[in-house]
PDB file of C-alpha atoms in Angstrom:
ATOM      1  CA  MET A   1      40.331  15.442  -3.210  1.00 75.00           C
ATOM      2  CA  GLN A   2      36.845  13.783  -2.659  1.00 77.00           C
ATOM      3  CA  LEU A   3      33.239  15.614  -3.117  1.00 76.00           C
ATOM      4  CA  VAL A   4      31.983  17.403   0.022  1.00 77.00           C
ATOM      5  CA  ARG A   5      28.829  18.768   1.012  1.00 76.00           C
ATOM      6  CA  ARG A   6      27.022  20.134   2.984  1.00 82.00           C
ATOM      7  CA  ALA A   7      24.558  17.630   5.121  1.00 86.00           C
ATOM      8  CA  TYR A   8      21.199  19.270   5.373  1.00 89.00           C
ATOM      9  CA  PRO A   9      19.373  18.041   8.953  1.00 92.00           C
ATOM     10  CA  PRO A  10      15.849  17.058   8.630  1.00 93.00           C
ATOM     11  CA  THR A  11      12.567  19.128   8.384  1.00 93.00           C
ATOM     12  CA  LYS A  12      10.263  19.035  11.842  1.00 94.00           C
ATOM     13  CA  ALA A  13       7.452  16.873   9.180  1.00 94.00           C
ATOM     14  CA  ALA A  14      10.182  14.523   8.984  1.00 95.00           C
ATOM     15  CA  SER A  15      11.495  14.491  11.888  1.00 95.00           C
ATOM     16  CA  ARG A  16       7.746  13.634  13.132  1.00 94.00           C
ATOM     17  CA  LEU A  17       7.465  11.758  11.039  1.00 95.00           C
ATOM     18  CA  LYS A  18      10.286   9.385  10.801  1.00 93.00           C
ATOM     19  CA  GLY A  19       9.655   7.232  13.835  1.00 93.00           C
ATOM     20  CA  LEU A  20       5.933   6.801  13.479  1.00 95.00           C
ATOM     21  CA  ILE A  21       6.291   5.699   9.646  1.00 94.00           C
ATOM     22  CA  GLN A  22       8.903   3.146  10.539  1.00 93.00           C
ATOM     23  CA  HIS A  23       6.336   1.340  13.500  1.00 95.00           C
ATOM     24  CA  ARG A  24       3.819   1.554  11.365  1.00 94.00           C
ATOM     25  CA  TYR A  25       4.642   0.020   9.146  1.00 92.00           C
ATOM     26  CA  GLU A  26       6.199  -2.331  11.802  1.00 94.00           C
ATOM     27  CA  LEU A  27       2.532  -3.240  12.731  1.00 96.00           C
ATOM     28  CA  SER A  28       1.055  -3.485   9.428  1.00 94.00           C
ATOM     29  CA  HIS A  29       3.790  -6.583   8.991  1.00 94.00           C
ATOM     30  CA  GLN A  30       2.763  -7.694  12.321  1.00 96.00           C
ATOM     31  CA  SER A  31      -1.150  -6.933  11.599  1.00 96.00           C
ATOM     32  CA  THR A  32      -0.388  -8.873   8.128  1.00 96.00           C
ATOM     33  CA  GLN A  33       1.437 -11.916  10.107  1.00 97.00           C
ATOM     34  CA  LEU A  34      -1.678 -12.625  12.419  1.00 96.00           C
ATOM     35  CA  ARG A  35      -4.320 -12.312   9.747  1.00 96.00           C
ATOM     36  CA  ASN A  36      -2.061 -14.976   8.154  1.00 96.00           C
ATOM     37  CA  LYS A  37      -2.211 -17.296  11.197  1.00 96.00           C
ATOM     38  CA  LEU A  38      -5.609 -17.009  12.374  1.00 95.00           C
ATOM     39  CA  THR A  39      -6.239 -17.385   8.678  1.00 94.00           C
ATOM     40  CA  ALA A  40      -4.555 -20.965   8.867  1.00 95.00           C
ATOM     41  CA  ILE A  41      -5.982 -21.664  12.197  1.00 94.00           C
ATOM     42  CA  TYR A  42      -9.487 -21.535  10.426  1.00 91.00           C
ATOM     43  CA  ASP A  43      -8.274 -23.908   7.721  1.00 92.00           C
ATOM     44  CA  GLU A  44      -7.828 -26.696   9.748  1.00 93.00           C
ATOM     45  CA  LEU A  45     -11.142 -25.738  12.293  1.00 93.00           C
ATOM     46  CA  PHE A  46     -13.683 -24.665   9.669  1.00 93.00           C
ATOM     47  CA  PRO A  47     -12.557 -24.304   6.055  1.00 93.00           C
ATOM     48  CA  GLU A  48     -15.913 -23.932   4.635  1.00 93.00           C
ATOM     49  CA  PHE A  49     -16.471 -20.705   6.546  1.00 93.00           C
ATOM     50  CA  THR A  50     -14.790 -18.297   3.547  1.00 92.00           C
ATOM     51  CA  GLN A  51     -17.684 -19.656   1.326  1.00 92.00           C
ATOM     52  CA  ILE A  52     -19.640 -17.020   3.128  1.00 91.00           C
ATOM     53  CA  PHE A  53     -16.987 -14.257   4.869  1.00 91.00           C
ATOM     54  CA  ARG A  54     -14.196 -14.013   2.044  1.00 90.00           C
ATOM     55  CA  ASP A  55     -12.409 -12.590   4.628  1.00 91.00           C
ATOM     56  CA  PRO A  56     -12.657 -14.506   7.812  1.00 91.00           C
ATOM     57  CA  ASN A  57     -10.590 -11.783   9.611  1.00 93.00           C
ATOM     58  CA  ARG A  58     -12.645  -9.244   8.524  1.00 90.00           C
ATOM     59  CA  GLU A  59     -14.653  -7.681  12.497  1.00 90.00           C
ATOM     60  CA  TRP A  60     -17.891  -9.335  12.024  1.00 88.00           C
ATOM     61  CA  ALA A  61     -16.206 -12.075  10.567  1.00 92.00           C
ATOM     62  CA  LEU A  62     -14.354 -12.299  14.197  1.00 93.00           C
ATOM     63  CA  ALA A  63     -17.834 -11.503  16.054  1.00 92.00           C
ATOM     64  CA  TYR A  64     -18.706 -15.027  14.605  1.00 93.00           C
ATOM     65  CA  ARG A  65     -15.223 -16.960  15.568  1.00 93.00           C
ATOM     66  CA  GLU A  66     -15.280 -15.584  18.687  1.00 92.00           C
ATOM     67  CA  GLN A  67     -19.140 -16.114  19.806  1.00 93.00           C
ATOM     68  CA  PHE A  68     -18.978 -19.582  17.803  1.00 93.00           C
ATOM     69  CA  PRO A  69     -15.345 -20.701  17.989  1.00 92.00           C
ATOM     70  CA  THR A  70     -15.540 -24.035  16.878  1.00 92.00           C
ATOM     71  CA  PRO A  71     -18.733 -25.691  14.163  1.00 93.00           C
ATOM     72  CA  HIS A  72     -20.698 -27.600  16.509  1.00 92.00           C
ATOM     73  CA  ALA A  73     -21.236 -24.224  18.240  1.00 93.00           C
ATOM     74  CA  ILE A  74     -22.455 -22.323  14.747  1.00 93.00           C
ATOM     75  CA  ALA A  75     -24.236 -25.375  14.177  1.00 93.00           C
ATOM     76  CA  THR A  76     -26.301 -25.304  17.671  1.00 93.00           C
ATOM     77  CA  ALA A  77     -26.857 -21.805  17.662  1.00 93.00           C
ATOM     78  CA  SER A  78     -30.239 -20.706  17.644  1.00 92.00           C
ATOM     79  CA  MET A  79     -31.388 -18.183  14.998  1.00 92.00           C
ATOM     80  CA  ALA A  80     -32.312 -15.261  16.402  1.00 92.00           C
ATOM     81  CA  THR A  81     -28.403 -15.182  18.239  1.00 92.00           C
ATOM     82  CA  LEU A  82     -26.625 -15.500  15.176  1.00 92.00           C
ATOM     83  CA  ARG A  83     -28.928 -12.725  13.272  1.00 91.00           C
ATOM     84  CA  GLU A  84     -28.083 -10.161  16.965  1.00 90.00           C
ATOM     85  CA  LEU A  85     -23.645 -10.509  15.021  1.00 89.00           C
ATOM     86  CA  ARG A  86     -24.703  -9.668  11.461  1.00 85.00           C
ATOM     87  CA  ALA A  87     -24.131  -6.222  10.475  1.00 79.00           C
ATOM     88  CA  ARG A  88     -26.092  -4.893   7.568  1.00 79.00           C
ATOM     89  CA  ASN A  89     -28.447  -7.965   6.977  1.00 84.00           C
ATOM     90  CA  PHE A  90     -24.375  -9.850   5.769  1.00 88.00           C
ATOM     91  CA  PRO A  91     -24.954 -12.831   6.276  1.00 90.00           C
ATOM     92  CA  SER A  92     -29.005 -13.611   4.853  1.00 91.00           C
ATOM     93  CA  ASP A  93     -31.595 -15.698   6.988  1.00 92.00           C
ATOM     94  CA  ALA A  94     -30.143 -18.368   3.661  1.00 93.00           C
ATOM     95  CA  GLN A  95     -26.239 -17.712   4.628  1.00 92.00           C
ATOM     96  CA  LEU A  96     -26.528 -17.992   7.685  1.00 93.00           C
ATOM     97  CA  MET A  97     -28.497 -21.547   7.187  1.00 93.00           C
ATOM     98  CA  LYS A  98     -26.398 -22.632   4.911  1.00 94.00           C
ATOM     99  CA  LEU A  99     -23.119 -21.478   7.131  1.00 93.00           C
ATOM    100  CA  GLN A 100     -25.230 -24.322   9.813  1.00 94.00           C
ATOM    101  CA  GLN A 101     -25.582 -26.698   7.551  1.00 94.00           C
ATOM    102  CA  GLN A 102     -21.675 -26.848   6.548  1.00 93.00           C
ATOM    103  CA  ALA A 103     -21.027 -26.872  10.174  1.00 93.00           C
ATOM    104  CA  ARG A 104     -22.692 -29.759  10.435  1.00 93.00           C
ATOM    105  CA  GLU A 105     -20.881 -31.614   7.293  1.00 93.00           C
ATOM    106  CA  THR A 106     -17.563 -29.780   7.897  1.00 92.00           C
ATOM    107  CA  ILE A 107     -14.385 -31.323   6.923  1.00 93.00           C
ATOM    108  CA  GLY A 108     -11.866 -29.694   9.789  1.00 90.00           C
ATOM    109  CA  ILE A 109     -10.635 -31.724  12.230  1.00 90.00           C
ATOM    110  CA  LYS A 110     -11.995 -33.304  14.774  1.00 88.00           C
ATOM    111  CA  ASP A 111      -9.350 -34.049  17.240  1.00 90.00           C
ATOM    112  CA  VAL A 112     -11.143 -32.221  20.924  1.00 90.00           C
ATOM    113  CA  ASP A 113      -7.165 -31.926  22.234  1.00 92.00           C
ATOM    114  CA  ARG A 114      -6.330 -30.463  18.721  1.00 92.00           C
ATOM    115  CA  GLN A 115      -9.516 -28.331  19.137  1.00 91.00           C
ATOM    116  CA  GLN A 116      -8.714 -26.634  22.513  1.00 93.00           C
ATOM    117  CA  GLY A 117      -5.415 -25.704  21.584  1.00 94.00           C
ATOM    118  CA  LEU A 118      -6.129 -24.235  18.427  1.00 93.00           C
ATOM    119  CA  LEU A 119      -8.781 -22.456  20.409  1.00 94.00           C
ATOM    120  CA  ILE A 120      -6.584 -20.697  22.384  1.00 95.00           C
ATOM    121  CA  GLU A 121      -5.103 -19.956  20.234  1.00 95.00           C
ATOM    122  CA  GLN A 122      -7.385 -18.030  18.310  1.00 94.00           C
ATOM    123  CA  ALA A 123      -8.908 -16.113  21.374  1.00 95.00           C
ATOM    124  CA  LEU A 124      -5.457 -14.158  21.481  1.00 96.00           C
ATOM    125  CA  LEU A 125      -4.491 -14.152  18.018  1.00 96.00           C
ATOM    126  CA  ILE A 126      -7.811 -12.828  17.806  1.00 96.00           C
ATOM    127  CA  LYS A 127      -6.921  -9.876  21.134  1.00 96.00           C
ATOM    128  CA  GLU A 128      -3.424  -9.043  19.722  1.00 97.00           C
ATOM    129  CA  LEU A 129      -5.256  -7.710  16.414  1.00 96.00           C
ATOM    130  CA  ARG A 130      -8.243  -6.032  17.532  1.00 96.00           C
ATOM    131  CA  LEU A 131      -4.945  -3.994  19.834  1.00 97.00           C
ATOM    132  CA  VAL A 132      -2.833  -3.551  16.502  1.00 97.00           C
ATOM    133  CA  GLN A 133      -5.020  -2.251  14.636  1.00 96.00           C
ATOM    134  CA  GLU A 134      -6.178   0.392  17.254  1.00 96.00           C
ATOM    135  CA  HIS A 135      -2.683   1.062  17.522  1.00 97.00           C
ATOM    136  CA  LEU A 136      -2.873   1.782  13.895  1.00 96.00           C
ATOM    137  CA  ASP A 137      -5.840   3.722  13.699  1.00 96.00           C
ATOM    138  CA  ILE A 138      -3.776   5.778  16.361  1.00 97.00           C
ATOM    139  CA  LEU A 139      -1.014   6.441  14.447  1.00 96.00           C
ATOM    140  CA  GLN A 140      -3.188   6.827  10.453  1.00 95.00           C
ATOM    141  CA  THR A 141      -4.716   9.594  13.191  1.00 96.00           C
ATOM    142  CA  THR A 142      -1.394  11.264  13.728  1.00 96.00           C
ATOM    143  CA  ILE A 143       0.409  10.541  10.558  1.00 96.00           C
ATOM    144  CA  SER A 144      -2.630  12.288   8.244  1.00 96.00           C
ATOM    145  CA  ASP A 145      -2.340  16.084  11.005  1.00 96.00           C
ATOM    146  CA  VAL A 146       1.006  15.900  10.586  1.00 96.00           C
ATOM    147  CA  VAL A 147       1.336  15.295   6.852  1.00 96.00           C
ATOM    148  CA  ALA A 148      -1.509  18.052   6.384  1.00 95.00           C
ATOM    149  CA  ASN A 149       0.267  20.672   8.499  1.00 94.00           C
ATOM    150  CA  SER A 150       3.237  20.911   6.790  1.00 94.00           C
ATOM    151  CA  ARG A 151       4.466  22.576   3.405  1.00 93.00           C
ATOM    152  CA  GLU A 152       5.847  19.168   1.894  1.00 94.00           C
ATOM    153  CA  GLY A 153       2.505  17.393   2.671  1.00 95.00           C
ATOM    154  CA  GLN A 154       0.400  19.747   0.910  1.00 95.00           C
ATOM    155  CA  ILE A 155       2.599  19.603  -1.951  1.00 94.00           C
ATOM    156  CA  LEU A 156       2.618  15.609  -2.262  1.00 95.00           C
ATOM    157  CA  LEU A 157      -1.334  15.433  -0.936  1.00 94.00           C
ATOM    158  CA  SER A 158      -2.421  17.322  -4.656  1.00 92.00           C
ATOM    159  CA  ILE A 159      -0.017  14.796  -6.364  1.00 91.00           C
ATOM    160  CA  PRO A 160      -2.811  12.396  -7.854  1.00 86.00           C
ATOM    161  CA  PRO A 161      -2.863   9.361  -6.158  1.00 88.00           C
ATOM    162  CA  ILE A 162      -0.964  10.814  -2.902  1.00 93.00           C
ATOM    163  CA  GLY A 163      -2.195  10.967  -0.046  1.00 93.00           C
ATOM    164  CA  PRO A 164      -1.947  10.711   3.934  1.00 95.00           C
ATOM    165  CA  ILE A 165       0.301   7.744   4.175  1.00 94.00           C
ATOM    166  CA  GLN A 166       2.191   7.571   0.894  1.00 94.00           C
ATOM    167  CA  ALA A 167       3.409  11.580   2.196  1.00 95.00           C
ATOM    168  CA  ALA A 168       4.212  10.813   5.060  1.00 95.00           C
ATOM    169  CA  THR A 169       6.796   7.875   3.952  1.00 94.00           C
ATOM    170  CA  ILE A 170       8.075  10.453   1.129  1.00 94.00           C
ATOM    171  CA  ILE A 171       8.628  12.620   4.026  1.00 95.00           C
ATOM    172  CA  ALA A 172      10.383  10.832   6.175  1.00 94.00           C
ATOM    173  CA  THR A 173      12.891   9.222   3.735  1.00 93.00           C
ATOM    174  CA  VAL A 174      13.528  12.450   1.675  1.00 93.00           C
ATOM    175  CA  GLY A 175      14.494  13.934   5.293  1.00 93.00           C
ATOM    176  CA  ASN A 176      15.946  17.347   3.925  1.00 93.00           C
ATOM    177  CA  ILE A 177      15.044  17.733   0.014  1.00 94.00           C
ATOM    178  CA  ALA A 178      18.276  20.558   0.096  1.00 92.00           C
ATOM    179  CA  ASN A 179      20.371  17.402   0.101  1.00 92.00           C
ATOM    180  CA  PHE A 180      19.130  15.801  -2.698  1.00 91.00           C
ATOM    181  CA  GLU A 181      20.689  17.840  -6.057  1.00 89.00           C
ATOM    182  CA  LYS A 182      19.165  16.542  -9.024  1.00 89.00           C
ATOM    183  CA  ALA A 183      15.919  14.112 -10.262  1.00 89.00           C
ATOM    184  CA  CYS A 184      18.382  10.992 -10.778  1.00 87.00           C
ATOM    185  CA  GLU A 185      20.215  10.657  -6.998  1.00 88.00           C
ATOM    186  CA  LEU A 186      16.180  11.571  -5.238  1.00 90.00           C
ATOM    187  CA  LYS A 187      15.080   8.381  -7.942  1.00 88.00           C
ATOM    188  CA  SER A 188      18.306   6.219  -6.926  1.00 87.00           C
ATOM    189  CA  TYR A 189      17.564   6.348  -3.064  1.00 88.00           C
ATOM    190  CA  PHE A 190      13.819   5.722  -3.905  1.00 88.00           C
ATOM    191  CA  GLY A 191      14.880   2.445  -5.487  1.00 82.00           C
ATOM    192  CA  TRP A 192      13.804   3.097  -9.253  1.00 73.00           C
ATOM    193  CA  ALA A 193      16.976   3.599 -10.781  1.00 67.00           C
ATOM    194  CA  PRO A 194      17.109   1.069 -14.145  1.00 64.00           C
ATOM    195  CA  LYS A 195      19.632  -0.759 -14.391  1.00 61.00           C
ATOM    196  CA  ARG A 196      20.049  -1.365 -18.560  1.00 58.00           C
ATOM    197  CA  SER A 197      22.344  -4.121 -20.545  1.00 58.00           C
ATOM    198  CA  GLN A 198      22.614  -4.123 -23.675  1.00 58.00           C
ATOM    199  CA  THR A 199      25.200  -5.369 -26.557  1.00 59.00           C
ATOM    200  CA  GLY A 200      24.342  -4.297 -30.269  1.00 58.00           C
ATOM    201  CA  VAL A 201      20.623  -4.533 -31.455  1.00 60.00           C
ATOM    202  CA  SER A 202      20.851  -8.940 -29.733  1.00 56.00           C
ATOM    203  CA  PHE A 203      20.401  -8.268 -26.385  1.00 49.00           C
ATOM    204  CA  ASP A 204      18.794  -5.262 -23.831  1.00 54.00           C
ATOM    205  CA  LYS A 205      17.142  -6.131 -20.842  1.00 59.00           C
ATOM    206  CA  THR A 206      16.636  -2.993 -18.361  1.00 58.00           C
ATOM    207  CA  LYS A 207      16.690  -3.947 -14.630  1.00 62.00           C
ATOM    208  CA  LEU A 208      16.159  -1.986 -11.335  1.00 60.00           C
ATOM    209  CA  SER A 209      18.684  -1.416  -9.258  1.00 59.00           C
ATOM    210  CA  LYS A 210      19.547  -3.052  -5.618  1.00 65.00           C
ATOM    211  CA  ARG A 211      19.868   0.204  -3.921  1.00 66.00           C
ATOM    212  CA  GLY A 212      17.215   2.306  -2.563  1.00 65.00           C
ATOM    213  CA  VAL A 213      15.168   2.564   1.111  1.00 76.00           C
ATOM    214  CA  ARG A 214      12.444  -0.876   0.414  1.00 80.00           C
ATOM    215  CA  PRO A 215       9.575   0.927   2.249  1.00 83.00           C
ATOM    216  CA  MET A 216       9.780   4.004  -0.165  1.00 87.00           C
ATOM    217  CA  LYS A 217      10.409   1.032  -3.443  1.00 87.00           C
ATOM    218  CA  GLN A 218       7.135  -0.744  -2.388  1.00 87.00           C
ATOM    219  CA  MET A 219       5.245   2.940  -2.339  1.00 89.00           C
ATOM    220  CA  LEU A 220       6.199   4.003  -4.929  1.00 90.00           C
ATOM    221  CA  PHE A 221       4.885   0.960  -6.552  1.00 90.00           C
ATOM    222  CA  LEU A 222       1.574   1.067  -5.214  1.00 91.00           C
ATOM    223  CA  MET A 223       1.056   4.266  -5.974  1.00 93.00           C
ATOM    224  CA  VAL A 224       1.729   4.065  -9.357  1.00 92.00           C
ATOM    225  CA  GLY A 225      -0.972   0.509  -9.622  1.00 92.00           C
ATOM    226  CA  ARG A 226      -3.501   2.816  -8.332  1.00 92.00           C
ATOM    227  CA  ALA A 227      -2.749   5.839 -10.374  1.00 91.00           C
ATOM    228  CA  ILE A 228      -3.235   3.908 -13.455  1.00 91.00           C
ATOM    229  CA  THR A 229      -6.625   3.495 -11.979  1.00 91.00           C
ATOM    230  CA  LEU A 230      -7.491   7.018 -11.812  1.00 89.00           C
ATOM    231  CA  GLU A 231      -9.055   9.559 -14.487  1.00 88.00           C
ATOM    232  CA  CYS A 232      -5.015  11.611 -14.511  1.00 85.00           C
ATOM    233  CA  GLU A 233      -2.498  12.159 -16.276  1.00 86.00           C
ATOM    234  CA  TRP A 234      -0.353   9.163 -14.801  1.00 89.00           C
ATOM    235  CA  ALA A 235      -3.002   7.036 -16.377  1.00 90.00           C
ATOM    236  CA  ARG A 236      -3.211   9.042 -19.900  1.00 89.00           C
ATOM    237  CA  ILE A 237       0.784   8.097 -19.712  1.00 89.00           C
ATOM    238  CA  TYR A 238       0.362   4.592 -19.007  1.00 91.00           C
ATOM    239  CA  GLN A 239      -2.167   3.829 -21.946  1.00 91.00           C
ATOM    240  CA  ARG A 240       0.377   5.940 -24.241  1.00 91.00           C
ATOM    241  CA  LEU A 241       3.280   4.541 -23.194  1.00 90.00           C
ATOM    242  CA  LEU A 242       2.228   0.433 -23.079  1.00 90.00           C
ATOM    243  CA  PRO A 243       1.671  -0.310 -26.516  1.00 90.00           C
ATOM    244  CA  ARG A 244       5.501   0.736 -27.065  1.00 89.00           C
ATOM    245  CA  LEU A 245       6.966  -0.680 -24.373  1.00 85.00           C
ATOM    246  CA  ALA A 246       5.470  -3.786 -23.639  1.00 87.00           C
ATOM    247  CA  THR A 247       4.333  -6.282 -25.898  1.00 88.00           C
ATOM    248  CA  TYR A 248       0.736  -7.368 -26.821  1.00 88.00           C
ATOM    249  CA  ASP A 249       0.204 -11.093 -26.924  1.00 88.00           C
ATOM    250  CA  GLU A 250      -2.838 -13.036 -28.734  1.00 89.00           C
ATOM    251  CA  ARG A 251      -3.538 -15.650 -26.630  1.00 88.00           C
ATOM    252  CA  THR A 252      -4.278 -13.941 -23.406  1.00 87.00           C
ATOM    253  CA  LYS A 253      -5.338 -10.959 -25.685  1.00 87.00           C
ATOM    254  CA  ASP A 254      -3.778  -8.509 -23.211  1.00 88.00           C
ATOM    255  CA  TYR A 255       0.505  -6.823 -22.517  1.00 89.00           C
ATOM    256  CA  ARG A 256       3.872  -8.831 -21.130  1.00 89.00           C
ATOM    257  CA  GLY A 257       6.034  -6.625 -19.462  1.00 85.00           C
ATOM    258  CA  LYS A 258       3.844  -4.221 -17.855  1.00 88.00           C
ATOM    259  CA  LEU A 259       6.766  -3.789 -14.910  1.00 86.00           C
ATOM    260  CA  ARG A 260       9.356  -2.046 -17.904  1.00 85.00           C
ATOM    261  CA  VAL A 261       5.768   0.654 -18.167  1.00 89.00           C
ATOM    262  CA  PHE A 262       5.086   0.813 -14.168  1.00 89.00           C
ATOM    263  CA  GLY A 263       9.612   1.359 -13.914  1.00 86.00           C
ATOM    264  CA  ARG A 264       9.167   4.702 -16.219  1.00 87.00           C
ATOM    265  CA  ILE A 265       6.090   6.434 -14.846  1.00 90.00           C
ATOM    266  CA  ALA A 266       7.314   5.825 -11.552  1.00 89.00           C
ATOM    267  CA  GLY A 267      10.834   7.508 -12.293  1.00 88.00           C
ATOM    268  CA  GLN A 268       8.507  10.188 -14.185  1.00 89.00           C
ATOM    269  CA  MET A 269       6.849  10.483 -10.550  1.00 90.00           C
ATOM    270  CA  ALA A 270       9.691  10.748  -8.607  1.00 91.00           C
ATOM    271  CA  THR A 271      11.373  13.196 -10.727  1.00 90.00           C
ATOM    272  CA  MET A 272       7.464  15.066  -9.865  1.00 90.00           C
ATOM    273  CA  ILE A 273       8.288  15.182  -6.767  1.00 92.00           C
ATOM    274  CA  PHE A 274      11.439  16.230  -6.961  1.00 92.00           C
ATOM    275  CA  ALA A 275      10.367  19.597  -9.161  1.00 91.00           C
ATOM    276  CA  LEU A 276       7.689  20.604  -6.156  1.00 92.00           C
ATOM    277  CA  LEU A 277       9.525  19.811  -3.706  1.00 93.00           C
ATOM    278  CA  LYS A 278      12.985  21.391  -4.992  1.00 93.00           C
ATOM    279  CA  THR A 279      10.990  24.251  -6.714  1.00 91.00           C
ATOM    280  CA  ASP A 280       9.849  25.199  -2.770  1.00 91.00           C
ATOM    281  CA  ASP A 281      12.675  24.699  -1.116  1.00 92.00           C
ATOM    282  CA  GLU A 282      14.178  27.626  -3.545  1.00 91.00           C
ATOM    283  CA  THR A 283      11.485  29.992  -2.874  1.00 90.00           C
ATOM    284  CA  LEU A 284      11.139  29.333   0.678  1.00 89.00           C
ATOM    285  CA  SER A 285      15.110  30.441   1.309  1.00 87.00           C
ATOM    286  CA  GLN A 286      14.888  33.737  -0.726  1.00 88.00           C
ATOM    287  CA  VAL A 287      12.752  35.121   0.900  1.00 86.00           C
ATOM    288  CA  PRO A 288      12.800  36.652   4.444  1.00 84.00           C
ATOM    289  CA  SER A 289      12.505  34.827   7.469  1.00 76.00           C
ATOM    290  CA  GLY A 290       8.864  34.963   8.647  1.00 75.00           C
ATOM    291  CA  GLN A 291       7.551  35.548   5.086  1.00 79.00           C
ATOM    292  CA  GLU A 292       6.011  31.767   3.891  1.00 82.00           C
ATOM    293  CA  PRO A 293       4.749  31.844   0.762  1.00 87.00           C
ATOM    294  CA  PRO A 294       1.694  29.985  -0.306  1.00 88.00           C
ATOM    295  CA  PRO A 295       3.828  26.166  -1.767  1.00 88.00           C
ATOM    296  CA  MET A 296       3.128  25.601  -4.978  1.00 85.00           C
ATOM    297  CA  LEU A 297       0.513  22.769  -5.680  1.00 87.00           C
ATOM    298  CA  TYR A 298       0.284  19.950  -8.208  1.00 86.00           C
ATOM    299  CA  ASP A 299      -0.916  21.262 -11.432  1.00 81.00           C
ATOM    300  CA  PRO A 300      -2.376  18.591 -14.531  1.00 76.00           C
ATOM    301  CA  ALA A 301      -0.362  21.631 -16.667  1.00 70.00           C
ATOM    302  CA  ILE A 302       2.733  20.601 -15.129  1.00 61.00           C
ATOM    303  CA  CYS A 303       2.442  16.915 -15.343  1.00 58.00           C
ATOM    304  CA  MET A 304       1.669  17.861 -19.683  1.00 58.00           C
ATOM    305  CA  VAL A 305       4.236  20.168 -19.785  1.00 53.00           C
ATOM    306  CA  PHE A 306       7.166  17.175 -18.593  1.00 52.00           C
ATOM    307  CA  ARG A 307       5.085  14.135 -20.800  1.00 51.00           C
ATOM    308  CA  LEU A 308       6.251  16.340 -23.447  1.00 46.00           C
ATOM    309  CA  TRP A 309       9.615  16.436 -22.184  1.00 46.00           C
ATOM    310  CA  HIS A 310       9.730  12.947 -22.462  1.00 47.00           C
ATOM    311  CA  GLN A 311       7.712  11.789 -25.150  1.00 46.00           C
ATOM    312  CA  ASP A 312      10.575  10.922 -27.360  1.00 38.00           C
ATOM    313  CA  GLU A 313      13.094   9.311 -24.927  1.00 42.00           C
TER     314      GLU A 313
END
């Protein structure tokens, strides 16, 4: 008495990308943790360092931290030695002089024993961070190659603002688009199915369901945030929906409730992804084996028609 339907195996690209994307997701979190630890260490050793290097974990900042691990080492170093490590004339001579002055007057920890412990930890963390970054670069190259050589990847890359990592995450999450019969199923799987509570006109609240694949849910949110900054149809939809779904605050001169618009665009973007992948899958199922037509890529005109379908929702 229960509905049973065939489960299609993942495509070749999805099978290859699933493990790579999961490993990249774990390494990205590990990289963030290492950066936070390194920031905390220098907040204790030399908090004024960030007045010159806004990000104390960038490559050139780490070079200074390795060569001159303590404020005393920076304060007593020669200007010529400090210049050798800078990249593209940054920091300037004036900034280096300011850095040395701050190193002499720092409010950082003075306890020698505590400093020694922090320095050992910092040296190990920098090595770990560089190793993680090296592995991320290798994964980036491999993932980009797999995406560029797959039909799903070519289709997804044609949709702004989807890049190789976003496309790979979608392919690995979907597995095989044939397992989804409707766009709403894919949206729910992505974690962007709205859950609305309403009673007459006095109560109306909409929130996202707690279902869905977490990495894909986060990725789709970032994709929408990127899309509204580009010159594309998604940005125009955002500007059109903002006055309708959000509330303008006269005090801040900005809109409140932008996340509702984000959710709406994320849902439309997921529907567009479903439409393109599903159409390509049905096209391949109707052609003889070995005769693959070129994939149908994203066309702004398609998005315009899609916009007209939903303009009165």
